[in-house]
Coordinates of N, CA and C in Angstrom, one line a residue:
Chain A
S1035 N -20.6 -129.2 13.2 CA -20.3 -127.9 13.8 C -19.2 -127.2 13.1
Q1036 N -19.1 -125.9 13.2 CA -18.1 -125.2 12.5 C -16.8 -125.1 13.3
T1037 N -15.7 -125.2 12.6 CA -14.4 -125.0 13.3 C -13.5 -124.1 12.4
I1038 N -12.6 -123.5 13.1 CA -11.6 -122.6 12.4 C -10.2 -123.0 12.8
H1039 N -9.4 -123.1 11.8 CA -8.0 -123.5 12.0 C -7.1 -122.4 11.6
Q1040 N -6.1 -122.1 12.4 CA -5.2 -121.0 12.1 C -3.8 -121.5 12.4
W1041 N -2.9 -121.3 11.5 CA -1.5 -121.7 11.7 C -0.5 -120.9 11.0
P1042 N 0.8 -120.8 11.6 CA 1.2 -121.6 12.7 C 0.8 -120.8 14.0
A1043 N 1.0 -121.5 15.1 CA 0.7 -120.9 16.4 C 1.7 -119.8 16.8
T1044 N 3.0 -120.0 16.5 CA 4.0 -119.0 16.8 C 4.9 -119.0 15.6
L1045 N 5.5 -117.8 15.4 CA 6.4 -117.6 14.3 C 7.4 -116.5 14.6
V1046 N 8.7 -116.8 14.3 CA 9.7 -115.8 14.5 C 10.4 -115.6 13.1
Q1047 N 10.3 -114.4 12.6 CA 10.8 -114.1 11.3 C 11.8 -112.9 11.3
P1048 N 12.8 -112.9 10.5 CA 13.7 -111.7 10.5 C 13.0 -110.6 9.7
V1049 N 13.4 -109.4 10.0 CA 13.0 -108.2 9.2 C 13.3 -108.4 7.7
G1050 N 12.4 -108.1 6.9 CA 12.6 -108.2 5.4 C 12.2 -109.5 4.8
S1051 N 11.9 -110.5 5.7 CA 11.4 -111.8 5.1 C 10.0 -111.7 4.8
P1052 N 9.5 -112.7 4.0 CA 8.1 -112.7 3.6 C 7.3 -113.4 4.7
L1053 N 6.0 -113.2 4.6 CA 5.0 -113.8 5.6 C 3.8 -114.4 4.9
S1054 N 3.4 -115.6 5.4 CA 2.1 -116.1 5.0 C 1.5 -116.8 6.1
L1055 N 0.3 -116.3 6.6 CA -0.4 -116.9 7.6 C -1.7 -117.5 7.0
E1056 N -2.1 -118.7 7.3 CA -3.3 -119.3 6.7 C -4.4 -119.6 7.7
C1057 N -5.6 -119.4 7.3 CA -6.8 -119.7 8.1 C -7.8 -120.4 7.3
T1058 N -8.4 -121.5 7.8 CA -9.4 -122.2 7.1 C -10.6 -122.4 8.0
V1059 N -11.8 -122.4 7.5 CA -13.0 -122.7 8.2 C -13.7 -123.9 7.7
E1060 N -14.2 -124.7 8.6 CA -14.9 -125.9 8.2 C -16.3 -125.9 8.8
G1061 N -17.3 -126.5 8.0 CA -18.6 -126.7 8.5 C -19.6 -125.5 8.2
T1062 N -19.2 -124.6 7.3 CA -20.1 -123.6 6.9 C -19.7 -123.1 5.5
S1063 N -20.6 -122.5 4.8 CA -20.3 -122.0 3.5 C -20.4 -120.5 3.4
N1064 N -19.6 -119.9 2.5 CA -19.6 -118.5 2.3 C -19.6 -117.7 3.6
P1065 N -18.6 -118.0 4.5 CA -18.6 -117.2 5.7 C -17.9 -115.8 5.4
N1066 N -18.2 -114.8 6.2 CA -17.4 -113.6 6.2 C -16.1 -114.0 7.0
L1067 N -15.0 -113.5 6.5 CA -13.7 -113.8 7.1 C -12.9 -112.6 7.5
Y1068 N -12.2 -112.6 8.6 CA -11.5 -111.4 9.1 C -10.1 -111.7 9.6
W1069 N -9.2 -110.7 9.4 CA -7.9 -110.8 10.1 C -7.8 -109.6 11.0
Y1070 N -7.5 -109.9 12.3 CA -7.3 -108.8 13.3 C -5.8 -109.0 13.8
R1071 N -5.3 -107.8 14.2 CA -4.0 -107.8 14.9 C -4.1 -107.2 16.3
Q1072 N -3.4 -107.8 17.2 CA -3.3 -107.3 18.5 C -1.9 -107.1 18.9
A1073 N -1.5 -105.9 19.1 CA -0.1 -105.6 19.6 C -0.1 -105.9 21.1
A1074 N 1.1 -106.1 21.6 CA 1.2 -106.5 23.0 C 0.5 -105.6 24.0
G1075 N -0.4 -106.1 24.8 CA -1.1 -105.3 25.7 C -2.1 -104.3 25.2
R1076 N -2.5 -104.5 23.9 CA -3.4 -103.5 23.3 C -4.7 -104.2 22.8
G1077 N -5.5 -103.4 22.2 CA -6.8 -103.9 21.7 C -6.6 -104.6 20.3
L1078 N -7.8 -105.0 19.8 CA -7.8 -105.6 18.5 C -8.0 -104.6 17.3
Q1079 N -7.1 -104.7 16.4 CA -7.2 -103.8 15.2 C -7.7 -104.7 14.0
L1080 N -8.8 -104.3 13.4 CA -9.2 -105.0 12.2 C -8.3 -104.6 11.0
L1081 N -7.7 -105.6 10.4 CA -6.8 -105.4 9.2 C -7.6 -105.6 7.9
F1082 N -8.2 -106.7 7.7 CA -8.9 -107.1 6.5 C -10.1 -107.9 6.8
Y1083 N -11.1 -107.8 5.9 CA -12.2 -108.7 6.0 C -12.7 -109.0 4.5
S1084 N -13.4 -110.1 4.4 CA -13.8 -110.6 3.1 C -15.2 -111.1 3.2
V1085 N -16.1 -110.7 2.3 CA -17.5 -111.2 2.3 C -17.7 -112.3 1.2
G1086 N -16.6 -112.6 0.4 CA -16.7 -113.6 -0.6 C -15.3 -113.8 -1.3
I1087 N -15.3 -114.9 -2.1 CA -14.0 -115.2 -2.8 C -13.6 -114.0 -3.6
G1088 N -12.3 -113.7 -3.4 CA -11.7 -112.6 -4.2 C -12.1 -111.2 -3.7
Q1089 N -13.0 -111.1 -2.7 CA -13.4 -109.8 -2.2 C -12.7 -109.5 -0.9
I1090 N -11.8 -108.5 -0.9 CA -11.0 -108.1 0.2 C -11.2 -106.6 0.5
S1091 N -11.5 -106.3 1.8 CA -11.6 -104.9 2.2 C -10.5 -104.7 3.2
S1092 N -9.7 -103.6 2.9 CA -8.6 -103.3 3.7 C -9.0 -102.1 4.7
E1093 N -8.7 -102.3 5.9 CA -9.1 -101.3 6.9 C -7.9 -100.3 7.2
V1094 N -6.7 -100.8 7.2 CA -5.6 -100.0 7.6 C -4.5 -100.1 6.6
P1095 N -4.0 -99.0 6.0 CA -2.9 -99.0 5.1 C -1.6 -99.6 5.8
Q1096 N -1.0 -100.5 5.2 CA 0.1 -101.1 5.9 C 0.9 -102.0 5.0
N1097 N 1.8 -102.8 5.6 CA 2.7 -103.6 4.9 C 2.2 -105.0 4.6
L1098 N 0.9 -105.2 4.8 CA 0.3 -106.5 4.7 C -0.7 -106.5 3.6
S1099 N -1.0 -107.8 3.2 CA -2.1 -107.9 2.2 C -2.9 -109.2 2.6
A1100 N -4.1 -109.4 2.0 CA -4.9 -110.6 2.3 C -5.4 -111.1 1.0
S1101 N -5.7 -112.4 1.0 CA -6.3 -113.0 -0.2 C -7.2 -114.1 0.3
R1102 N -8.2 -114.3 -0.6 CA -9.2 -115.4 -0.3 C -9.3 -116.2 -1.6
P1103 N -8.4 -117.2 -1.7 CA -8.4 -118.0 -3.0 C -9.6 -119.0 -3.0
Q1104 N -10.0 -119.4 -1.9 CA -11.2 -120.3 -1.8 C -12.2 -119.8 -0.8
D1105 N -13.4 -120.4 -0.9 CA -14.5 -119.9 -0.1 C -14.1 -119.9 1.4
R1106 N -13.4 -120.9 1.9 CA -13.2 -121.0 3.4 C -11.7 -120.9 3.7
Q1107 N -11.0 -120.2 2.9 CA -9.6 -120.0 3.1 C -9.2 -118.5 3.1
F1108 N -8.5 -118.1 4.1 CA -8.1 -116.6 4.1 C -6.6 -116.6 4.5
I1109 N -5.9 -115.8 3.7 CA -4.4 -115.8 3.8 C -4.0 -114.4 4.1
L1110 N -3.1 -114.2 5.0 CA -2.5 -112.9 5.3 C -1.0 -113.0 4.9
S1111 N -0.6 -112.0 4.1 CA 0.8 -112.1 3.6 C 1.5 -110.7 3.7
S1112 N 2.8 -110.9 3.6 CA 3.7 -109.7 3.5 C 4.9 -110.1 2.6
K1113 N 5.3 -109.1 1.8 CA 6.5 -109.4 1.0 C 7.8 -109.2 1.8
K1114 N 7.7 -108.2 2.7 CA 8.9 -107.8 3.5 C 8.4 -107.4 4.9
L1115 N 8.7 -108.2 5.9 CA 8.2 -107.8 7.2 C 9.0 -106.7 7.9
L1116 N 8.3 -105.9 8.7 CA 8.9 -104.8 9.4 C 8.8 -105.2 10.9
L1117 N 9.7 -104.6 11.7 CA 9.6 -104.8 13.2 C 8.2 -104.5 13.7
S1118 N 7.6 -103.5 13.2 CA 6.3 -103.1 13.7 C 5.2 -104.1 13.3
D1119 N 5.5 -105.1 12.5 CA 4.5 -106.1 12.2 C 4.4 -107.2 13.3
S1120 N 5.2 -107.1 14.3 CA 5.1 -108.1 15.4 C 3.8 -107.9 16.1
G1121 N 3.2 -109.0 16.5 CA 1.9 -109.0 17.2 C 1.2 -110.3 17.2
F1122 N 0.0 -110.3 17.7 CA -0.8 -111.5 17.8 C -1.9 -111.4 16.7
Y1123 N -1.9 -112.3 15.7 CA -2.8 -112.2 14.6 C -3.9 -113.2 14.8
L1124 N -5.1 -112.7 14.6 CA -6.3 -113.5 14.8 C -7.1 -113.6 13.6
C1125 N -7.5 -114.8 13.2 CA -8.4 -115.0 12.1 C -9.8 -115.2 12.7
A1126 N -10.8 -114.8 12.1 CA -12.2 -115.0 12.6 C -13.2 -115.2 11.4
W1127 N -14.3 -115.8 11.7 CA -15.4 -116.0 10.7 C -16.7 -115.6 11.4
R1128 N -17.6 -115.2 10.6 CA -19.0 -115.1 11.0 C -19.9 -115.4 9.9
L1129 N -21.2 -115.7 10.2 CA -22.2 -116.0 9.2 C -22.3 -114.8 8.2
S1130 N -22.5 -115.1 7.0 CA -22.7 -114.0 6.0 C -24.2 -113.7 5.9
G1131 N -24.5 -112.7 5.2 CA -25.9 -112.3 4.9 C -26.5 -111.7 6.1
T1132 N -25.7 -111.3 7.1 CA -26.3 -110.6 8.3 C -26.0 -109.1 8.2
G1133 N -26.7 -108.4 7.3 CA -26.3 -107.1 7.0 C -26.3 -106.1 8.2
L1134 N -27.0 -106.4 9.2 CA -27.0 -105.6 10.4 C -25.9 -106.0 11.4
G1135 N -25.2 -107.0 11.1 CA -24.1 -107.4 11.9 C -24.5 -108.1 13.2
N1136 N -25.6 -109.0 13.1 CA -26.0 -109.6 14.3 C -25.4 -111.0 14.6
S1137 N -24.5 -111.4 13.8 CA -23.8 -112.7 14.0 C -22.5 -112.4 14.7
P1138 N -22.2 -113.2 15.8 CA -20.9 -113.0 16.5 C -19.7 -113.5 15.6
L1139 N -18.6 -113.0 15.9 CA -17.3 -113.5 15.3 C -16.9 -114.7 16.1
H1140 N -16.3 -115.7 15.4 CA -15.7 -116.9 16.0 C -14.2 -116.9 15.6
F1141 N -13.4 -116.9 16.6 CA -12.0 -116.7 16.4 C -11.2 -118.0 16.4
G1142 N -10.1 -118.0 15.6 CA -9.1 -119.0 15.7 C -8.2 -118.8 17.0
N1143 N -7.2 -119.6 17.2 CA -6.4 -119.5 18.4 C -5.3 -118.5 18.2
G1144 N -5.1 -118.0 17.0 CA -4.1 -116.9 16.8 C -2.7 -117.4 16.5
T1145 N -2.0 -116.5 15.9 CA -0.6 -116.7 15.6 C 0.2 -115.6 16.2
R1146 N 1.2 -115.9 17.0 CA 2.0 -114.9 17.7 C 3.3 -114.8 16.8
L1147 N 3.4 -113.6 16.2 CA 4.5 -113.3 15.3 C 5.5 -112.4 15.9
T1148 N 6.7 -112.8 15.9 CA 7.8 -111.9 16.4 C 8.7 -111.6 15.2
V1149 N 8.9 -110.4 14.9 CA 9.8 -110.0 13.8 C 11.1 -109.5 14.5
T1150 N 12.2 -110.1 14.1 CA 13.5 -109.8 14.8 C 14.5 -109.0 13.9
Chain B
A109 N -19.7 -90.3 13.1 CA -18.6 -91.2 13.4 C -19.0 -92.1 14.6
Q110 N -18.5 -93.3 14.6 CA -18.9 -94.2 15.7 C -17.7 -94.4 16.6
K111 N -17.9 -94.5 17.9 CA -16.8 -94.6 18.8 C -17.2 -95.5 20.0
V112 N -16.4 -96.5 20.3 CA -16.6 -97.4 21.4 C -15.5 -97.1 22.5
T113 N -16.0 -96.9 23.7 CA -15.0 -96.6 24.8 C -15.2 -97.6 25.9
Q114 N -14.2 -98.3 26.3 CA -14.3 -99.1 27.5 C -13.6 -98.3 28.6
V115 N -14.5 -97.9 29.6 CA -14.1 -96.9 30.5 C -12.9 -97.2 31.4
Q116 N -12.9 -98.5 31.8 CA -11.8 -98.9 32.7 C -10.7 -99.6 31.9
T117 N -9.5 -99.2 32.1 CA -8.4 -99.9 31.4 C -8.0 -101.2 32.2
E118 N -8.0 -101.0 33.5 CA -7.6 -102.2 34.4 C -8.5 -102.1 35.6
I119 N -8.9 -103.3 36.1 CA -9.6 -103.4 37.4 C -9.0 -104.5 38.2
S120 N -8.8 -104.3 39.4 CA -8.3 -105.4 40.3 C -9.3 -105.6 41.5
V121 N -9.7 -106.8 41.7 CA -10.6 -107.1 42.8 C -10.1 -108.3 43.5
V122 N -10.7 -108.5 44.7 CA -10.4 -109.8 45.4 C -11.6 -110.7 45.2
E123 N -11.2 -112.0 45.1 CA -12.2 -113.0 44.9 C -13.5 -112.8 45.7
K124 N -14.6 -113.1 45.1 CA -16.0 -113.0 45.6 C -16.5 -111.5 45.6
E125 N -15.7 -110.6 45.2 CA -16.3 -109.2 45.0 C -17.1 -109.2 43.7
D126 N -18.0 -108.3 43.6 CA -18.7 -108.1 42.3 C -17.9 -107.0 41.6
V127 N -18.0 -107.1 40.3 CA -17.2 -106.1 39.5 C -18.0 -105.8 38.2
T128 N -18.0 -104.5 37.8 CA -18.7 -104.1 36.6 C -17.8 -103.4 35.6
L129 N -17.9 -103.9 34.4 CA -17.1 -103.3 33.3 C -18.0 -102.4 32.4
D130 N -17.6 -101.2 32.2 CA -18.4 -100.3 31.5 C -18.0 -100.1 30.0
C131 N -18.9 -100.0 29.1 CA -18.7 -99.8 27.7 C -19.7 -98.8 27.2
V132 N -19.2 -97.8 26.5 CA -20.0 -96.8 25.9 C -19.8 -96.8 24.4
Y133 N -21.0 -96.8 23.7 CA -20.9 -96.8 22.2 C -21.7 -95.6 21.7
E134 N -20.9 -94.7 21.1 CA -21.5 -93.5 20.5 C -21.7 -93.7 19.1
T135 N -23.0 -93.6 18.7 CA -23.3 -93.7 17.3 C -24.6 -93.0 16.9
R136 N -24.8 -92.7 15.7 CA -26.1 -92.1 15.3 C -27.0 -93.2 14.7
D137 N -26.5 -94.4 14.6 CA -27.3 -95.5 14.1 C -28.3 -95.9 15.2
T138 N -29.5 -96.3 14.7 CA -30.6 -96.7 15.6 C -30.6 -98.2 15.8
T139 N -30.0 -98.9 14.8 CA -30.0 -100.4 14.9 C -28.6 -100.9 14.9
Y140 N -28.3 -101.6 15.9 CA -26.9 -102.2 16.0 C -26.9 -103.3 17.0
Y141 N -25.8 -104.1 17.0 CA -25.6 -105.1 18.0 C -24.4 -104.9 18.8
L142 N -24.4 -105.4 20.0 CA -23.2 -105.2 20.9 C -22.8 -106.6 21.4
F143 N -21.5 -106.8 21.3 CA -21.0 -108.1 21.7 C -20.0 -107.9 22.9
W144 N -19.9 -108.9 23.7 CA -18.8 -108.9 24.7 C -18.0 -110.2 24.5
Y145 N -16.6 -110.0 24.6 CA -15.7 -111.1 24.4 C -14.8 -111.2 25.6
K146 N -14.3 -112.4 25.9 CA -13.3 -112.6 27.0 C -12.0 -113.1 26.4
Q147 N -10.9 -112.6 26.8 CA -9.6 -113.1 26.3 C -8.8 -113.5 27.5
P148 N -8.8 -114.7 27.9 CA -8.0 -115.2 29.0 C -6.5 -115.1 28.6
P149 N -5.6 -115.4 29.6 CA -4.1 -115.3 29.4 C -3.7 -116.2 28.2
S150 N -4.4 -117.2 27.9 CA -4.0 -118.1 26.8 C -4.1 -117.5 25.5
G151 N -4.9 -116.4 25.4 CA -5.0 -115.6 24.1 C -6.2 -115.7 23.3
E152 N -6.9 -116.8 23.4 CA -8.1 -117.0 22.5 C -9.2 -116.1 22.9
L153 N -10.0 -115.7 21.9 CA -11.1 -114.8 22.2 C -12.4 -115.6 22.3
V154 N -13.1 -115.5 23.4 CA -14.3 -116.3 23.6 C -15.5 -115.3 23.6
F155 N -16.5 -115.7 22.8 CA -17.7 -114.9 22.7 C -18.6 -115.2 23.9
L156 N -19.1 -114.1 24.5 CA -19.9 -114.2 25.8 C -21.3 -113.9 25.5
I157 N -21.6 -112.8 24.9 CA -23.0 -112.4 24.7 C -23.2 -111.4 23.6
R158 N -24.4 -111.4 23.0 CA -24.8 -110.5 22.0 C -26.1 -109.9 22.4
R159 N -26.2 -108.6 22.3 CA -27.5 -107.9 22.5 C -27.8 -106.9 21.4
N160 N -29.1 -106.7 21.1 CA -29.4 -105.7 20.0 C -29.9 -104.4 20.6
S161 N -29.9 -103.4 19.8 CA -30.1 -102.0 20.3 C -31.6 -101.8 20.7
F162 N -32.4 -102.7 20.4 CA -33.9 -102.6 20.8 C -34.2 -103.3 22.1
D163 N -33.3 -104.0 22.6 CA -33.5 -104.8 23.8 C -32.8 -104.2 25.0
E164 N -33.5 -103.6 25.9 CA -32.9 -103.0 27.1 C -33.1 -103.8 28.3
Q165 N -33.6 -105.0 28.2 CA -33.8 -105.8 29.4 C -32.5 -106.4 29.8
N166 N -32.3 -106.4 31.1 CA -31.1 -107.0 31.6 C -31.1 -108.5 31.3
E167 N -29.9 -109.0 31.1 CA -29.8 -110.4 30.9 C -28.8 -111.0 31.9
I168 N -29.2 -112.2 32.4 CA -28.4 -112.8 33.4 C -28.0 -114.2 32.9
S169 N -26.8 -114.6 33.1 CA -26.4 -116.0 32.8 C -25.4 -116.4 33.8
G170 N -25.9 -117.1 34.8 CA -25.0 -117.6 35.9 C -24.5 -116.4 36.7
R171 N -23.2 -116.2 36.8 CA -22.6 -115.1 37.5 C -22.5 -113.8 36.7
Y172 N -22.8 -113.9 35.4 CA -22.7 -112.8 34.5 C -24.0 -112.1 34.3
S173 N -24.0 -110.8 34.2 CA -25.2 -110.1 33.8 C -24.8 -108.9 33.0
W174 N -25.7 -108.5 32.1 CA -25.5 -107.4 31.2 C -26.7 -106.4 31.3
N175 N -26.3 -105.1 31.3 CA -27.3 -104.1 31.3 C -27.0 -103.1 30.2
F176 N -28.0 -102.9 29.3 CA -27.9 -102.0 28.2 C -28.9 -100.9 28.3
Q177 N -28.4 -99.7 28.3 CA -29.2 -98.5 28.3 C -29.0 -97.6 27.1
K178 N -29.9 -97.6 26.2 CA -29.7 -96.9 24.9 C -29.6 -95.4 25.1
S179 N -30.3 -94.9 26.1 CA -30.3 -93.4 26.3 C -28.9 -92.9 26.6
T180 N -28.1 -93.8 27.3 CA -26.8 -93.3 27.7 C -25.7 -94.1 26.8
S181 N -26.2 -94.9 25.9 CA -25.3 -95.6 25.0 C -24.3 -96.5 25.8
S182 N -24.8 -97.0 26.9 CA -23.9 -97.8 27.8 C -24.3 -99.3 27.8
F183 N -23.3 -100.2 27.7 CA -23.6 -101.6 27.7 C -22.6 -102.2 28.7
N184 N -23.1 -102.4 29.9 CA -22.2 -102.8 31.0 C -22.3 -104.2 31.4
F185 N -21.3 -104.8 31.8 CA -21.1 -106.2 32.1 C -20.7 -106.4 33.6
T186 N -21.5 -107.1 34.3 CA -21.2 -107.3 35.7 C -20.9 -108.8 36.0
I187 N -19.9 -109.1 36.7 CA -19.6 -110.4 37.2 C -19.8 -110.4 38.7
T188 N -20.7 -111.3 39.1 CA -21.0 -111.4 40.6 C -20.2 -112.5 41.2
A189 N -19.7 -112.2 42.4 CA -18.9 -113.2 43.1 C -17.7 -113.6 42.3
S190 N -16.9 -112.7 41.9 CA -15.8 -113.0 41.0 C -14.9 -114.1 41.4
Q191 N -14.3 -114.8 40.5 CA -13.4 -115.9 40.8 C -12.1 -115.6 40.0
V192 N -11.0 -116.3 40.5 CA -9.7 -116.1 39.9 C -9.8 -116.4 38.4
V193 N -10.6 -117.4 38.0 CA -10.7 -117.8 36.6 C -11.3 -116.7 35.7
D194 N -11.9 -115.7 36.3 CA -12.5 -114.6 35.6 C -11.4 -113.6 35.1
S195 N -10.2 -113.8 35.6 CA -9.1 -112.9 35.2 C -8.8 -113.0 33.7
A196 N -9.0 -111.9 33.0 CA -8.9 -111.9 31.6 C -9.0 -110.5 31.1
V197 N -8.8 -110.3 29.8 CA -9.2 -109.0 29.2 C -10.5 -109.1 28.6
Y198 N -11.4 -108.2 28.8 CA -12.8 -108.2 28.3 C -13.0 -107.1 27.3
F199 N -13.5 -107.5 26.2 CA -13.7 -106.5 25.1 C -15.2 -106.4 24.8
C200 N -15.7 -105.1 24.6 CA -17.0 -104.9 24.0 C -16.8 -104.6 22.6
A201 N -17.7 -104.9 21.7 CA -17.6 -104.7 20.3 C -18.9 -104.5 19.7
P202 N -19.2 -103.3 19.1 CA -20.4 -103.0 18.4 C -20.3 -103.4 17.0
S203 N -21.5 -103.6 16.4 CA -21.6 -104.0 15.0 C -22.9 -103.7 14.4
N204 N -22.9 -103.0 13.2 CA -24.1 -102.8 12.5 C -23.9 -103.1 11.0
T205 N -22.7 -103.6 10.7 CA -22.4 -103.9 9.3 C -21.6 -105.2 9.3
D206 N -20.9 -105.4 8.2 CA -20.0 -106.6 8.1 C -18.8 -106.5 9.1
K207 N -18.6 -105.3 9.6 CA -17.4 -105.2 10.4 C -17.8 -105.2 11.9
L208 N -16.9 -105.6 12.7 CA -17.1 -105.6 14.2 C -15.9 -105.0 14.8
I209 N -16.1 -103.8 15.4 CA -15.0 -103.0 15.9 C -14.9 -103.2 17.4
F210 N -13.7 -103.5 17.9 CA -13.5 -103.8 19.3 C -13.0 -102.5 20.0
G211 N -13.5 -102.5 21.3 CA -12.9 -101.5 22.2 C -11.5 -101.9 22.6
T212 N -10.9 -101.0 23.4 CA -9.5 -101.3 23.8 C -9.3 -102.3 24.9
G213 N -10.4 -102.7 25.4 CA -10.4 -103.8 26.4 C -10.2 -103.3 27.9
T214 N -10.7 -104.1 28.8 CA -10.5 -103.9 30.2 C -9.9 -105.1 30.8
R215 N -8.7 -104.9 31.4 CA -8.0 -106.0 32.0 C -8.5 -106.2 33.4
L216 N -9.1 -107.4 33.7 CA -9.6 -107.7 35.0 C -8.7 -108.7 35.7
Q217 N -8.2 -108.3 36.9 CA -7.4 -109.2 37.7 C -8.2 -109.6 39.0
V218 N -8.4 -110.8 39.2 CA -9.1 -111.3 40.4 C -8.1 -112.0 41.3
F219 N -7.9 -111.5 42.4 CA -6.9 -112.0 43.4 C -7.5 -112.9 44.4
P220 N -6.9 -114.0 44.7 CA -7.4 -115.0 45.7 C -7.4 -114.3 47.1

């Protein structure tokens, strides 16, 4: 069966510090991978998604970047965190090759980031 | 342009009441899928159901039921005999591409 691992679960970082959140998927090959952010009490905002190694689509211009160095690894980074980067970050995967989008997303447990 | 609207921001009910959460998806696409997710207080997102735009039959799973009406672009979710454990934020999310866009969510509180 497929599993998704996301770490760390919580993170407190000062403004201006770098960020690296990692997500890995097991039990499937060539998944589509996603990073979402949820501000406190708000909906989910799609940040990045990837349909293959080295292929990153950015949805929202911001202080963050994403990379996919391996097939089942997705990394969210920042060189200098802002206060507004605080939130709940969720990694997700879905089966690829579903051009009409019929495969559900499967989420990790999330990382709660507080920028102080 | 595509737009997903979750009509209710918050709903409060007493246990055993039925409750319906409304979602409207405006799009010119004829083929798409609609998903519902549950986010309990612990934060994880749980996939509940997927329906496609060609299937307007109601679907029932235990206390959950879903009604999709393409003519009104509405995809509604009903919980029968609600329980305290149903308290969560519920998201509807349409998809017809590699992306899945979430509505703003409906917070459901079920009181004992």
